[in-house]
Amino acid sequence: MDEGRPIFQQIAERVENDILSGALSEEAQVPSTNEFAMYYRINPATAGKGVNLLVEQGILYKRRGIGMFVATGARDRITTRRRELFVLEYIAPMLAEAASLGITPDHLTQLMKTQLIDTQLIDNQLSEKETR
């Protein structure tokens, strides 16, 4: 757990990550609030707050007497929201900083392409080392 963010938000994010990775598919049952509470050693009310946040967002739904399940279209809703947040939290500040440094859009695009290539090369080298 990350000490800098509320635990209920971290639980909601972990469930979302499981949905995005495919570990939890649509209509799959998610752990109960008591299971989350036991696993993370937190108060069940805190776990419930994280689960309820996802219910409010239409990511999970409750089957009375059975438990919580991943809603149809949950993955798409999560992806859409996270892409919007990505623009607000990363792209917009990067563009503002680039403008203040006099970096043109073309130069910024080239910098990003170069970084992507460098990152891929590093990833390939690490993969090669792991297979040896």
C-alpha positions as semicolon CSV with decimal commas, in nm:
position;residue;x (nm);y (nm);z (nm)
1;M;0,000;0,000;0,000
2;D;0,109;0,354;-0,080
3;E;0,110;0,572;0,231
4;G;0,046;0,886;0,024
5;R;-0,301;0,791;-0,101
6;P;-0,618;0,675;0,072
7;I;-0,635;0,296;0,104
8;F;-0,987;0,274;-0,042
9;Q;-0,864;0,442;-0,362
10;Q;-0,575;0,197;-0,383
11;I;-0,811;-0,099;-0,351
12;A;-1,033;0,042;-0,626
13;E;-0,726;0,094;-0,846
14;R;-0,604;-0,261;-0,788
15;V;-0,941;-0,402;-0,890
16;E;-0,932;-0,180;-1,199
17;N;-0,580;-0,303;-1,279
18;D;-0,700;-0,662;-1,251
19;I;-0,981;-0,583;-1,494
20;L;-0,744;-0,414;-1,739
21;S;-0,493;-0,701;-1,722
22;G;-0,765;-0,959;-1,778
23;A;-0,722;-1,118;-1,436
24;L;-1,086;-1,021;-1,375
25;S;-1,315;-1,054;-1,675
26;E;-1,664;-0,916;-1,727
27;E;-1,918;-1,087;-1,504
28;A;-1,640;-1,231;-1,284
29;Q;-1,696;-1,217;-0,911
30;V;-1,457;-0,994;-0,718
31;P;-1,338;-1,064;-0,364
32;S;-1,571;-0,957;-0,087
33;T;-1,499;-0,656;0,131
34;N;-1,414;-0,896;0,413
35;E;-1,164;-1,078;0,190
36;F;-1,004;-0,745;0,093
37;A;-0,997;-0,644;0,459
38;M;-0,828;-0,968;0,565
39;Y;-0,579;-0,963;0,278
40;Y;-0,473;-0,598;0,328
41;R;-0,527;-0,603;0,706
42;I;-0,762;-0,308;0,699
43;N;-1,105;-0,224;0,830
44;P;-1,386;-0,384;0,623
45;A;-1,552;-0,041;0,598
46;T;-1,242;0,093;0,420
47;A;-1,246;-0,198;0,177
48;G;-1,618;-0,142;0,125
49;K;-1,556;0,222;0,043
50;G;-1,317;0,117;-0,238
51;V;-1,562;-0,136;-0,377
52;N;-1,852;0,109;-0,353
53;L;-1,649;0,366;-0,545
54;L;-1,631;0,119;-0,833
55;V;-2,005;0,050;-0,805
56;E;-2,075;0,424;-0,833
57;Q;-1,859;0,436;-1,148
58;G;-2,042;0,142;-1,306
59;I;-1,734;-0,081;-1,292
60;L;-1,885;-0,330;-1,046
61;Y;-2,240;-0,428;-0,961
62;K;-2,395;-0,621;-0,675
63;R;-2,593;-0,942;-0,702
64;R;-2,801;-0,947;-0,390
65;G;-2,692;-1,224;-0,156
66;I;-2,411;-1,338;-0,386
67;G;-2,152;-1,060;-0,406
68;M;-1,991;-0,806;-0,636
69;F;-1,923;-0,867;-1,004
70;V;-1,744;-0,691;-1,288
71;A;-1,995;-0,502;-1,502
72;T;-2,023;-0,544;-1,877
73;G;-1,815;-0,272;-2,043
74;A;-1,610;-0,208;-1,729
75;R;-1,278;-0,240;-1,910
76;D;-1,382;0,020;-2,170
77;R;-1,503;0,261;-1,898
78;I;-1,176;0,227;-1,707
79;T;-0,966;0,273;-2,022
80;T;-1,162;0,582;-2,129
81;R;-1,134;0,746;-1,786
82;R;-0,764;0,665;-1,749
83;R;-0,686;0,803;-2,095
84;E;-0,859;1,128;-2,001
85;L;-0,659;1,142;-1,677
86;F;-0,339;1,065;-1,868
87;V;-0,392;1,373;-2,084
88;L;-0,466;1,594;-1,785
89;E;-0,192;1,463;-1,556
90;Y;0,091;1,398;-1,802
91;I;0,038;1,537;-2,151
92;A;-0,092;1,883;-2,061
93;P;0,187;1,956;-1,809
94;M;0,449;1,819;-2,052
95;L;0,322;2,045;-2,330
96;A;0,322;2,346;-2,100
97;E;0,680;2,275;-1,989
98;A;0,792;2,215;-2,348
99;A;0,643;2,549;-2,452
100;S;0,816;2,728;-2,166
101;L;1,147;2,575;-2,278
102;G;1,092;2,670;-2,640
103;I;1,062;2,309;-2,756
104;T;0,863;2,299;-3,078
105;P;0,594;2,036;-3,136
106;D;0,812;1,873;-3,404
107;H;1,113;1,859;-3,171
108;L;0,896;1,722;-2,889
109;T;0,764;1,450;-3,120
110;Q;1,121;1,357;-3,216
111;L;1,227;1,348;-2,851
112;M;0,938;1,115;-2,770
113;K;1,020;0,885;-3,062
114;T;1,386;0,870;-2,958
115;Q;1,290;0,790;-2,599
116;L;1,053;0,519;-2,714
117;I;1,324;0,357;-2,925
118;D;1,574;0,379;-2,638
119;T;1,322;0,224;-2,399
120;Q;1,251;-0,060;-2,641
121;L;1,623;-0,126;-2,682
122;I;1,669;-0,145;-2,306
123;D;1,368;-0,375;-2,272
124;N;1,508;-0,602;-2,545
125;Q;1,847;-0,616;-2,376
126;L;1,688;-0,705;-2,041
127;S;1,480;-0,978;-2,207
128;E;1,789;-1,124;-2,369
129;K;1,969;-1,134;-2,034
130;E;1,673;-1,308;-1,870
131;T;1,665;-1,581;-2,134
132;R;2,033;-1,662;-2,091
